[in-house]
mmCIF file of N, CA, C and O in Angstrom:
data_model
loop_
_atom_site.group_PDB
_atom_site.id
_atom_site.type_symbol
_atom_site.label_atom_id
_atom_site.label_comp_id
_atom_site.label_asym_id
_atom_site.label_seq_id
_atom_site.Cartn_x
_atom_site.Cartn_y
_atom_site.Cartn_z
ATOM 1 N N MET A 13 29.909 -27.005 34.686
ATOM 2 C CA MET A 13 28.785 -26.648 34.689
ATOM 3 C C MET A 13 27.435 -27.035 35.636
ATOM 4 O O MET A 13 27.404 -27.926 35.946
ATOM 5 N N VAL A 14 26.824 -25.770 35.742
ATOM 6 C CA VAL A 14 25.931 -26.076 36.473
ATOM 7 C C VAL A 14 24.564 -26.055 35.832
ATOM 8 O O VAL A 14 24.143 -26.125 34.699
ATOM 9 N N VAL A 15 23.620 -26.804 36.760
ATOM 10 C CA VAL A 15 22.456 -27.450 36.122
ATOM 11 C C VAL A 15 21.472 -25.929 35.634
ATOM 12 O O VAL A 15 21.249 -25.706 36.692
ATOM 13 N N GLY A 16 21.160 -25.807 34.739
ATOM 14 C CA GLY A 16 20.228 -24.843 34.492
ATOM 15 C C GLY A 16 20.892 -23.487 33.916
ATOM 16 O O GLY A 16 20.255 -22.596 33.391
ATOM 17 N N GLU A 17 22.170 -23.891 33.652
ATOM 18 C CA GLU A 17 23.091 -22.929 32.988
ATOM 19 C C GLU A 17 23.324 -23.124 31.547
ATOM 20 O O GLU A 17 23.485 -24.020 31.101
ATOM 21 N N GLY A 18 23.336 -21.945 30.739
ATOM 22 C CA GLY A 18 23.471 -22.331 29.316
ATOM 23 C C GLY A 18 22.655 -21.675 28.381
ATOM 24 O O GLY A 18 22.238 -20.375 28.889
ATOM 25 N N LEU A 19 22.341 -22.082 27.398
ATOM 26 C CA LEU A 19 21.987 -21.214 26.506
ATOM 27 C C LEU A 19 20.463 -20.962 26.720
ATOM 28 O O LEU A 19 19.977 -21.819 27.359
ATOM 29 N N GLY A 20 19.958 -19.761 26.831
ATOM 30 C CA GLY A 20 18.379 -19.209 27.219
ATOM 31 C C GLY A 20 18.151 -19.310 28.026
ATOM 32 O O GLY A 20 17.258 -18.560 28.647
ATOM 33 N N VAL A 21 19.142 -18.880 29.215
ATOM 34 C CA VAL A 21 19.106 -18.884 30.403
ATOM 35 C C VAL A 21 20.280 -17.534 31.001
ATOM 36 O O VAL A 21 21.324 -17.604 30.684
ATOM 37 N N HIS A 22 19.836 -16.589 31.924
ATOM 38 C CA HIS A 22 20.437 -15.873 32.232
ATOM 39 C C HIS A 22 20.944 -15.986 33.316
ATOM 40 O O HIS A 22 19.985 -15.834 34.583
ATOM 41 N N GLY A 23 22.203 -15.732 33.723
ATOM 42 C CA GLY A 23 22.654 -16.298 34.945
ATOM 43 C C GLY A 23 22.256 -17.565 35.912
ATOM 44 O O GLY A 23 22.546 -17.552 36.894
ATOM 45 N N GLY A 24 22.008 -18.477 34.959
ATOM 46 C CA GLY A 24 21.734 -19.910 35.564
ATOM 47 C C GLY A 24 20.292 -19.617 36.015
ATOM 48 O O GLY A 24 19.804 -20.460 37.275
ATOM 49 N N LYS A 25 19.274 -18.614 36.534
ATOM 50 C CA LYS A 25 17.893 -18.351 37.036
ATOM 51 C C LYS A 25 17.145 -18.751 36.605
ATOM 52 O O LYS A 25 16.911 -18.345 35.217
ATOM 53 N N TRP A 26 16.074 -19.987 37.253
ATOM 54 C CA TRP A 26 14.836 -19.777 36.563
ATOM 55 C C TRP A 26 13.811 -18.599 36.280
ATOM 56 O O TRP A 26 13.843 -17.760 37.142
ATOM 57 N N GLY A 27 13.656 -18.677 34.965
ATOM 58 C CA GLY A 27 12.440 -17.478 34.665
ATOM 59 C C GLY A 27 13.080 -16.168 34.419
ATOM 60 O O GLY A 27 12.436 -15.463 33.881
ATOM 61 N N SER A 28 14.166 -15.785 33.990
ATOM 62 C CA SER A 28 15.118 -14.762 33.570
ATOM 63 C C SER A 28 15.155 -14.976 31.925
ATOM 64 O O SER A 28 14.950 -16.211 31.557
ATOM 65 N N ALA A 29 15.265 -14.133 31.179
ATOM 66 C CA ALA A 29 15.226 -14.181 30.063
ATOM 67 C C ALA A 29 16.897 -14.020 29.287
ATOM 68 O O ALA A 29 17.791 -13.216 30.421
ATOM 69 N N PRO A 30 17.168 -14.676 28.579
ATOM 70 C CA PRO A 30 18.500 -14.434 27.934
ATOM 71 C C PRO A 30 18.917 -13.090 27.641
ATOM 72 O O PRO A 30 20.552 -12.973 28.241
ATOM 73 N N TYR A 31 18.809 -11.832 27.384
ATOM 74 C CA TYR A 31 19.321 -10.890 27.181
ATOM 75 C C TYR A 31 18.557 -9.850 28.323
ATOM 76 O O TYR A 31 17.549 -9.186 27.645
ATOM 77 N N TRP A 32 18.330 -9.993 29.835
ATOM 78 C CA TRP A 32 17.471 -9.505 30.370
ATOM 79 C C TRP A 32 17.539 -7.808 30.311
ATOM 80 O O TRP A 32 16.355 -7.458 30.430
ATOM 81 N N LYS A 33 18.630 -7.431 29.926
ATOM 82 C CA LYS A 33 18.696 -5.984 30.182
ATOM 83 C C LYS A 33 18.431 -5.302 28.424
ATOM 84 O O LYS A 33 18.615 -3.998 28.366
ATOM 85 N N ASN A 34 17.962 -5.825 27.962
ATOM 86 C CA ASN A 34 17.993 -5.845 26.404
ATOM 87 C C ASN A 34 16.750 -4.847 26.368
ATOM 88 O O ASN A 34 15.683 -5.490 26.393
ATOM 89 N N PRO A 35 16.558 -3.534 25.740
ATOM 90 C CA PRO A 35 15.483 -2.987 25.648
ATOM 91 C C PRO A 35 14.691 -2.882 24.370
ATOM 92 O O PRO A 35 13.171 -2.857 24.682
ATOM 93 N N LYS A 36 15.195 -3.940 23.756
ATOM 94 C CA LYS A 36 14.154 -4.776 22.723
ATOM 95 C C LYS A 36 13.379 -5.945 23.140
ATOM 96 O O LYS A 36 12.459 -6.436 22.634
ATOM 97 N N LEU A 37 13.542 -6.504 24.280
ATOM 98 C CA LEU A 37 13.104 -7.594 24.551
ATOM 99 C C LEU A 37 11.449 -7.634 24.976
ATOM 100 O O LEU A 37 10.827 -8.401 24.361
ATOM 101 N N PRO A 38 10.962 -6.563 25.863
ATOM 102 C CA PRO A 38 9.522 -6.391 25.966
ATOM 103 C C PRO A 38 8.884 -6.320 24.086
ATOM 104 O O PRO A 38 7.808 -6.831 24.084
ATOM 105 N N MET A 39 9.452 -5.375 23.871
ATOM 106 C CA MET A 39 8.477 -5.210 22.217
ATOM 107 C C MET A 39 8.847 -7.066 21.060
ATOM 108 O O MET A 39 7.828 -7.367 20.665
ATOM 109 N N ALA A 40 9.976 -7.400 21.601
ATOM 110 C CA ALA A 40 9.819 -8.930 21.140
ATOM 111 C C ALA A 40 9.017 -9.834 21.447
ATOM 112 O O ALA A 40 8.531 -10.492 20.886
ATOM 113 N N GLN A 41 8.727 -9.866 22.737
ATOM 114 C CA GLN A 41 7.581 -10.779 23.636
ATOM 115 C C GLN A 41 6.434 -10.110 22.797
ATOM 116 O O GLN A 41 5.343 -11.052 22.634
ATOM 117 N N VAL A 42 5.943 -9.063 23.086
ATOM 118 C CA VAL A 42 4.522 -8.345 22.401
ATOM 119 C C VAL A 42 4.392 -8.987 20.997
ATOM 120 O O VAL A 42 3.661 -9.285 20.770
ATOM 121 N N VAL A 43 5.662 -8.918 20.023
ATOM 122 C CA VAL A 43 5.245 -9.189 18.698
ATOM 123 C C VAL A 43 5.273 -10.574 18.768
ATOM 124 O O VAL A 43 4.151 -10.936 17.851
ATOM 125 N N ALA A 44 5.971 -11.407 19.305
ATOM 126 C CA ALA A 44 5.747 -12.925 19.484
ATOM 127 C C ALA A 44 4.473 -13.491 19.702
ATOM 128 O O ALA A 44 3.441 -14.168 19.375
ATOM 129 N N GLY A 45 3.717 -12.622 20.813
ATOM 130 C CA GLY A 45 2.294 -12.780 20.925
ATOM 131 C C GLY A 45 1.258 -12.500 20.087
ATOM 132 O O GLY A 45 0.247 -13.234 20.032
ATOM 133 N N LEU A 46 1.328 -11.400 19.433
ATOM 134 C CA LEU A 46 0.801 -10.476 18.573
ATOM 135 C C LEU A 46 0.767 -11.767 17.191
ATOM 136 O O LEU A 46 -0.547 -12.130 16.652
ATOM 137 N N LEU A 47 1.752 -12.307 16.795
ATOM 138 C CA LEU A 47 1.909 -13.012 15.689
ATOM 139 C C LEU A 47 1.254 -14.323 15.915
ATOM 140 O O LEU A 47 1.218 -15.110 14.754
ATOM 141 N N MET A 48 0.529 -15.149 17.225
ATOM 142 C CA MET A 48 0.187 -15.890 17.527
ATOM 143 C C MET A 48 -1.517 -15.802 16.851
ATOM 144 O O MET A 48 -2.167 -16.828 16.640
ATOM 145 N N PHE A 49 -1.908 -14.608 16.663
ATOM 146 C CA PHE A 49 -3.565 -14.170 16.447
ATOM 147 C C PHE A 49 -3.517 -14.762 15.010
ATOM 148 O O PHE A 49 -4.233 -15.119 14.625
ATOM 149 N N GLY A 50 -2.744 -14.577 13.899
ATOM 150 C CA GLY A 50 -2.438 -15.328 12.410
ATOM 151 C C GLY A 50 -3.480 -16.517 12.345
ATOM 152 O O GLY A 50 -4.283 -17.303 12.285
ATOM 153 N N PRO A 51 -2.314 -17.578 13.101
ATOM 154 C CA PRO A 51 -3.029 -19.201 13.060
ATOM 155 C C PRO A 51 -4.163 -19.155 14.077
ATOM 156 O O PRO A 51 -4.723 -20.659 13.551
ATOM 157 N N LEU A 52 -4.317 -18.723 15.093
ATOM 158 C CA LEU A 52 -5.569 -18.459 15.762
ATOM 159 C C LEU A 52 -6.809 -18.328 14.985
ATOM 160 O O LEU A 52 -7.796 -19.190 14.709
ATOM 161 N N LEU A 53 -6.675 -17.219 14.255
ATOM 162 C CA LEU A 53 -7.480 -16.702 13.486
ATOM 163 C C LEU A 53 -8.085 -17.730 12.211
ATOM 164 O O LEU A 53 -9.165 -18.318 11.960
ATOM 165 N N MET A 54 -6.762 -18.455 11.738
ATOM 166 C CA MET A 54 -7.037 -19.628 10.576
ATOM 167 C C MET A 54 -7.699 -20.627 11.258
ATOM 168 O O MET A 54 -8.267 -21.422 10.792
ATOM 169 N N ALA A 55 -7.316 -21.007 12.262
ATOM 170 C CA ALA A 55 -7.766 -22.118 12.958
ATOM 171 C C ALA A 55 -9.333 -22.448 12.660
ATOM 172 O O ALA A 55 -10.017 -23.351 13.031
ATOM 173 N N PHE A 56 -9.764 -21.413 13.784
ATOM 174 C CA PHE A 56 -11.580 -21.118 13.342
ATOM 175 C C PHE A 56 -11.921 -20.880 11.721
ATOM 176 O O PHE A 56 -12.927 -21.420 11.723
ATOM 177 N N TRP A 57 -11.224 -19.978 11.009
ATOM 178 C CA TRP A 57 -11.915 -19.691 9.590
ATOM 179 C C TRP A 57 -11.720 -20.730 8.607
ATOM 180 O O TRP A 57 -12.642 -21.043 8.136
ATOM 181 N N THR A 58 -10.832 -21.858 8.832
ATOM 182 C CA THR A 58 -10.552 -22.699 7.860
ATOM 183 C C THR A 58 -11.304 -23.839 8.252
ATOM 184 O O THR A 58 -12.519 -24.540 6.791
ATOM 185 N N PRO A 59 -12.271 -24.570 9.556
ATOM 186 C CA PRO A 59 -12.948 -25.206 9.397
ATOM 187 C C PRO A 59 -14.709 -24.440 8.908
ATOM 188 O O PRO A 59 -15.676 -24.943 8.405
ATOM 189 N N TRP A 60 -14.809 -23.567 9.192
ATOM 190 C CA TRP A 60 -15.895 -22.728 9.134
ATOM 191 C C TRP A 60 -16.084 -22.633 7.579
ATOM 192 O O TRP A 60 -17.469 -22.518 6.918
ATOM 193 N N ARG A 61 -15.155 -22.181 6.993
ATOM 194 C CA ARG A 61 -14.811 -21.630 5.424
ATOM 195 C C ARG A 61 -15.115 -22.945 4.865
ATOM 196 O O ARG A 61 -16.065 -22.719 3.962
ATOM 197 N N HIS A 62 -14.962 -24.032 4.900
ATOM 198 C CA HIS A 62 -14.962 -25.323 4.360
ATOM 199 C C HIS A 62 -16.170 -26.464 4.807
ATOM 200 O O HIS A 62 -16.152 -27.539 4.298
ATOM 201 N N ASN A 63 -17.075 -25.558 5.634
ATOM 202 C CA ASN A 63 -17.947 -26.414 6.072
ATOM 203 C C ASN A 63 -17.698 -27.445 7.306
ATOM 204 O O ASN A 63 -18.582 -28.728 6.787
ATOM 205 N N CYS A 64 -16.368 -27.699 7.689
ATOM 206 C CA CYS A 64 -16.293 -29.139 8.579
ATOM 207 C C CYS A 64 -16.118 -28.530 10.084
ATOM 208 O O CYS A 64 -15.263 -28.966 10.785
ATOM 209 N N TRP A 65 -17.296 -27.712 10.348
ATOM 210 C CA TRP A 65 -16.804 -26.958 11.540
ATOM 211 C C TRP A 65 -17.198 -28.393 12.735
ATOM 212 O O TRP A 65 -16.505 -28.451 14.244
ATOM 213 N N ARG A 66 -18.407 -29.449 12.558
ATOM 214 C CA ARG A 66 -18.779 -29.835 13.553
ATOM 215 C C ARG A 66 -19.132 -31.210 12.937
ATOM 216 O O ARG A 66 -19.087 -31.809 12.118
ATOM 217 N N GLY A 67 -18.577 -32.432 14.104
ATOM 218 C CA GLY A 67 -18.635 -33.565 13.745
ATOM 219 C C GLY A 67 -17.602 -34.190 12.873
ATOM 220 O O GLY A 67 -17.774 -35.267 12.670
ATOM 221 N N THR A 68 -16.659 -33.664 12.597
ATOM 222 C CA THR A 68 -15.545 -33.717 11.637
ATOM 223 C C THR A 68 -14.046 -33.748 12.185
ATOM 224 O O THR A 68 -13.840 -32.790 13.217
ATOM 225 N N ARG A 69 -13.212 -34.581 11.934
ATOM 226 C CA ARG A 69 -11.815 -34.630 12.572
ATOM 227 C C ARG A 69 -11.011 -33.505 12.124
ATOM 228 O O ARG A 69 -10.495 -33.001 13.498
ATOM 229 N N THR A 70 -10.980 -33.063 10.976
ATOM 230 C CA THR A 70 -10.665 -31.537 10.854
ATOM 231 C C THR A 70 -10.804 -30.634 11.863
ATOM 232 O O THR A 70 -10.320 -29.975 12.352
ATOM 233 N N GLY A 71 -12.429 -30.738 11.916
ATOM 234 C CA GLY A 71 -12.807 -29.482 12.707
ATOM 235 C C GLY A 71 -11.872 -29.849 14.356
ATOM 236 O O GLY A 71 -11.925 -28.546 14.756
ATOM 237 N N TYR A 72 -12.391 -30.750 14.685
ATOM 238 C CA TYR A 72 -11.682 -31.227 16.174
ATOM 239 C C TYR A 72 -10.413 -30.835 16.291
ATOM 240 O O TYR A 72 -9.838 -30.148 17.284
ATOM 241 N N ILE A 73 -9.245 -31.327 15.231
ATOM 242 C CA ILE A 73 -7.981 -31.003 15.357
ATOM 243 C C ILE A 73 -7.690 -29.223 15.313
ATOM 244 O O ILE A 73 -6.792 -28.951 15.974
ATOM 245 N N GLN A 74 -8.449 -28.458 14.454
ATOM 246 C CA GLN A 74 -8.053 -27.131 13.827
ATOM 247 C C GLN A 74 -8.775 -26.552 15.792
ATOM 248 O O GLN A 74 -8.319 -25.839 16.197
ATOM 249 N N LEU A 75 -9.931 -27.154 16.324
ATOM 250 C CA LEU A 75 -10.243 -26.484 17.531
ATOM 251 C C LEU A 75 -9.138 -26.784 18.423
ATOM 252 O O LEU A 75 -8.852 -26.051 19.530
ATOM 253 N N SER A 76 -8.631 -28.010 18.683
ATOM 254 C CA SER A 76 -7.718 -28.239 19.477
ATOM 255 C C SER A 76 -6.257 -27.529 19.662
ATOM 256 O O SER A 76 -5.841 -27.276 20.259
ATOM 257 N N PHE A 77 -6.100 -26.763 18.393
ATOM 258 C CA PHE A 77 -4.851 -26.332 18.261
ATOM 259 C C PHE A 77 -5.285 -24.738 18.437
ATOM 260 O O PHE A 77 -4.510 -24.537 19.131
ATOM 261 N N ALA A 78 -6.681 -24.071 18.601
ATOM 262 C CA ALA A 78 -6.964 -22.994 19.079
ATOM 263 C C ALA A 78 -6.860 -22.973 20.546
ATOM 264 O O ALA A 78 -6.562 -21.810 20.706
ATOM 265 N N GLY A 79 -7.206 -24.010 21.091
ATOM 266 C CA GLY A 79 -6.881 -24.097 22.988
ATOM 267 C C GLY A 79 -5.399 -23.894 23.166
ATOM 268 O O GLY A 79 -5.215 -23.854 24.223
ATOM 269 N N THR A 80 -4.513 -24.206 22.313
ATOM 270 C CA THR A 80 -3.279 -23.602 22.687
ATOM 271 C C THR A 80 -2.423 -22.600 22.619
ATOM 272 O O THR A 80 -1.655 -22.005 23.239
ATOM 273 N N VAL A 81 -3.596 -21.453 21.843
ATOM 274 C CA VAL A 81 -2.868 -20.487 22.063
ATOM 275 C C VAL A 81 -2.999 -19.367 23.068
ATOM 276 O O VAL A 81 -2.564 -18.347 23.020
ATOM 277 N N PRO A 82 -4.283 -18.935 23.446
ATOM 278 C CA PRO A 82 -4.418 -18.170 24.141
ATOM 279 C C PRO A 82 -3.617 -17.919 25.596
ATOM 280 O O PRO A 82 -2.850 -16.755 25.844
ATOM 281 N N PHE A 83 -3.264 -18.964 26.329
ATOM 282 C CA PHE A 83 -2.303 -19.166 27.446
ATOM 283 C C PHE A 83 -0.954 -18.753 26.636
ATOM 284 O O PHE A 83 0.102 -18.390 27.684
ATOM 285 N N SER A 84 -0.587 -19.092 25.361
ATOM 286 C CA SER A 84 0.815 -19.013 25.172
ATOM 287 C C SER A 84 0.973 -17.300 25.012
ATOM 288 O O SER A 84 2.114 -16.846 25.195
ATOM 289 N N VAL A 85 -0.119 -16.441 24.207
ATOM 290 C CA VAL A 85 0.009 -15.494 24.409
ATOM 291 C C VAL A 85 -0.356 -14.625 25.541
ATOM 292 O O VAL A 85 0.823 -13.738 25.658
ATOM 293 N N LEU A 86 -0.585 -15.097 26.361
ATOM 294 C CA LEU A 86 -0.371 -14.516 27.894
ATOM 295 C C LEU A 86 0.848 -14.810 28.487
ATOM 296 O O LEU A 86 1.428 -13.762 29.002
ATOM 297 N N ASN A 87 1.627 -15.674 28.101
ATOM 298 C CA ASN A 87 2.757 -16.093 28.690
ATOM 299 C C ASN A 87 3.865 -15.098 27.915
ATOM 300 O O ASN A 87 4.719 -14.452 28.329
ATOM 301 N N HIS A 88 3.929 -14.948 26.688
ATOM 302 C CA HIS A 88 4.417 -13.738 26.270
ATOM 303 C C HIS A 88 4.152 -12.286 26.372
ATOM 304 O O HIS A 88 5.049 -11.671 27.046
ATOM 305 N N PHE A 89 2.769 -12.177 26.897
ATOM 306 C CA PHE A 89 2.765 -10.741 27.024
ATOM 307 C C PHE A 89 3.308 -10.742 28.852
ATOM 308 O O PHE A 89 3.770 -9.486 28.919
ATOM 309 N N GLY A 90 2.786 -11.616 29.433
ATOM 310 C CA GLY A 90 3.333 -11.652 30.691
ATOM 311 C C GLY A 90 5.158 -11.465 30.704
ATOM 312 O O GLY A 90 5.810 -10.741 31.448
ATOM 313 N N HIS A 91 5.845 -12.074 29.790
ATOM 314 C CA HIS A 91 7.253 -11.946 29.801
ATOM 315 C C HIS A 91 7.597 -10.224 29.482
ATOM 316 O O HIS A 91 8.213 -9.823 30.129
ATOM 317 N N ALA A 92 6.942 -10.048 28.524
ATOM 318 C CA ALA A 92 6.993 -8.081 28.368
ATOM 319 C C ALA A 92 6.721 -7.719 29.456
ATOM 320 O O ALA A 92 7.342 -6.896 29.239
ATOM 321 N N PHE A 93 5.695 -7.811 30.017
ATOM 322 C CA PHE A 93 5.490 -6.814 30.973
ATOM 323 C C PHE A 93 6.673 -6.747 32.717
ATOM 324 O O PHE A 93 6.782 -5.781 33.236
ATOM 325 N N CYS A 94 6.574 -8.118 32.616
ATOM 326 C CA CYS A 94 7.435 -8.594 34.020
ATOM 327 C C CYS A 94 9.304 -8.568 33.679
ATOM 328 O O CYS A 94 9.833 -8.339 34.445
ATOM 329 N N GLY A 95 9.303 -8.872 32.400
ATOM 330 C CA GLY A 95 10.857 -8.707 32.080
ATOM 331 C C GLY A 95 11.641 -10.077 32.258
ATOM 332 O O GLY A 95 12.628 -10.428 32.217
ATOM 333 N N ARG A 96 10.908 -11.062 32.241
ATOM 334 C CA ARG A 96 11.537 -12.229 32.617
ATOM 335 C C ARG A 96 10.285 -13.344 32.674
ATOM 336 O O ARG A 96 8.965 -12.970 32.438
ATOM 337 N N TRP A 97 10.409 -14.882 32.387
ATOM 338 C CA TRP A 97 9.366 -15.740 32.413
ATOM 339 C C TRP A 97 8.819 -15.871 33.612
ATOM 340 O O TRP A 97 9.396 -15.760 34.725
ATOM 341 N N VAL A 98 6.990 -15.941 33.602
ATOM 342 C CA VAL A 98 6.282 -15.935 35.028
ATOM 343 C C VAL A 98 6.105 -17.499 35.151
ATOM 344 O O VAL A 98 5.197 -17.896 33.899
ATOM 345 N N PRO A 99 6.675 -17.950 36.137
ATOM 346 C CA PRO A 99 6.480 -19.566 36.064
ATOM 347 C C PRO A 99 5.022 -19.561 36.026
ATOM 348 O O PRO A 99 4.743 -20.922 35.333
ATOM 349 N N VAL A 100 4.094 -19.548 36.818
ATOM 350 C CA VAL A 100 2.359 -19.802 36.538
ATOM 351 C C VAL A 100 2.140 -19.571 35.067
ATOM 352 O O VAL A 100 1.505 -20.525 34.767
ATOM 353 N N LEU A 101 2.266 -18.466 34.674
ATOM 354 C CA LEU A 101 2.182 -18.630 33.284
ATOM 355 C C LEU A 101 2.456 -19.640 32.211
ATOM 356 O O LEU A 101 1.777 -19.994 31.430
ATOM 357 N N GLN A 102 4.132 -19.519 32.498
ATOM 358 C CA GLN A 102 4.516 -20.933 31.599
ATOM 359 C C GLN A 102 3.692 -22.071 32.009
ATOM 360 O O GLN A 102 3.897 -23.016 31.137
ATOM 361 N N LYS A 103 3.332 -22.520 33.279
ATOM 362 C CA LYS A 103 2.555 -23.865 33.822
ATOM 363 C C LYS A 103 1.262 -23.524 32.990
ATOM 364 O O LYS A 103 1.232 -24.868 32.267
ATOM 365 N N LEU A 104 0.599 -22.844 32.732
ATOM 366 C CA LEU A 104 -0.589 -22.774 32.481
ATOM 367 C C LEU A 104 -0.673 -23.553 30.849
ATOM 368 O O LEU A 104 -1.344 -23.680 30.147
ATOM 369 N N ASP A 105 0.847 -22.243 30.472
ATOM 370 C CA ASP A 105 0.578 -22.421 28.843
ATOM 371 C C ASP A 105 0.954 -23.973 28.161
ATOM 372 O O ASP A 105 0.444 -24.542 27.690
ATOM 373 N N ARG A 106 1.647 -24.931 29.161
ATOM 374 C CA ARG A 106 2.296 -25.983 28.850
ATOM 375 C C ARG A 106 1.020 -27.111 29.184
ATOM 376 O O ARG A 106 1.061 -27.736 28.491
ATOM 377 N N SER A 107 0.285 -26.483 30.187
ATOM 378 C CA SER A 107 -0.869 -27.387 30.299
ATOM 379 C C SER A 107 -1.669 -27.479 29.638
ATOM 380 O O SER A 107 -2.425 -28.343 29.141
ATOM 381 N N PHE A 108 -2.109 -26.133 28.775
ATOM 382 C CA PHE A 108 -3.122 -26.246 28.038
ATOM 383 C C PHE A 108 -2.700 -26.690 26.298
ATOM 384 O O PHE A 108 -3.308 -27.469 25.223
ATOM 385 N N ILE A 109 -1.489 -26.618 26.451
ATOM 386 C CA ILE A 109 -0.496 -27.561 25.191
ATOM 387 C C ILE A 109 -1.134 -28.802 24.957
ATOM 388 O O ILE A 109 -1.446 -29.518 24.464
ATOM 389 N N ALA A 110 -0.746 -29.480 26.620
ATOM 390 C CA ALA A 110 -0.145 -30.698 26.843
ATOM 391 C C ALA A 110 -2.452 -31.262 26.674
ATOM 392 O O ALA A 110 -2.915 -32.349 26.238
ATOM 393 N N LEU A 111 -2.849 -30.581 27.186
ATOM 394 C CA LEU A 111 -4.702 -30.818 27.097
ATOM 395 C C LEU A 111 -5.493 -30.684 25.560
ATOM 396 O O LEU A 111 -5.920 -31.538 25.300
ATOM 397 N N SER A 112 -5.070 -29.798 25.101
ATOM 398 C CA SER A 112 -5.466 -29.726 23.646
ATOM 399 C C SER A 112 -4.674 -30.591 22.868
ATOM 400 O O SER A 112 -5.148 -31.205 21.822
ATOM 401 N N SER A 113 -3.278 -31.240 23.381
ATOM 402 C CA SER A 113 -2.903 -32.498 22.474
ATOM 403 C C SER A 113 -3.576 -33.768 22.883
ATOM 404 O O SER A 113 -3.865 -34.434 21.578
ATOM 405 N N ILE A 114 -3.988 -33.891 23.567
ATOM 406 C CA ILE A 114 -4.986 -35.014 24.311
ATOM 407 C C ILE A 114 -6.463 -35.142 23.564
ATOM 408 O O ILE A 114 -6.602 -35.900 22.909
ATOM 409 N N ALA A 115 -6.741 -33.511 23.655
ATOM 410 C CA ALA A 115 -8.066 -33.707 22.961
ATOM 411 C C ALA A 115 -7.849 -33.880 21.414
ATOM 412 O O ALA A 115 -8.603 -34.671 20.851
ATOM 413 N N GLY A 116 -6.696 -33.260 20.754
ATOM 414 C CA GLY A 116 -6.913 -33.363 19.184
ATOM 415 C C GLY A 116 -6.386 -35.034 19.281
ATOM 416 O O GLY A 116 -6.609 -35.262 17.533
ATOM 417 N N SER A 117 -5.391 -35.595 20.022
ATOM 418 C CA SER A 117 -5.534 -37.030 19.251
ATOM 419 C C SER A 117 -6.547 -37.743 19.379
ATOM 420 O O SER A 117 -6.604 -39.131 18.892
ATOM 421 N N TYR A 118 -7.705 -37.614 20.124
ATOM 422 C CA TYR A 118 -8.949 -38.307 19.659
ATOM 423 C C TYR A 118 -9.750 -38.154 18.365
ATOM 424 O O TYR A 118 -10.883 -39.005 18.222
ATOM 425 N N ALA A 119 -9.088 -37.374 17.997
ATOM 426 C CA ALA A 119 -10.062 -36.612 16.590
ATOM 427 C C ALA A 119 -9.725 -37.739 15.374
ATOM 428 O O ALA A 119 -8.989 -38.450 15.403
#
């Protein structure tokens, strides 16, 4: 077994999709990106609806979650456009997940 070879990897190459030539791959990535907007809207709507937007732990936790979504969406759209994972977008996605997790942990 070669490092990097296995499930979720096509040919053991970094950034490639598991089913690279599958015609449904771009649409699947677009749908995955679009489905993230539901939780993003709820992350903004819930604190606003229950009046816990500013100065509360719940508001900060919800907003820290909202910080993870934009680059995740871009990551999926980039994958749909290029047909493979784009390393820069993946790093931005994971960096904002880490930063938002740190921000949420202080709430």
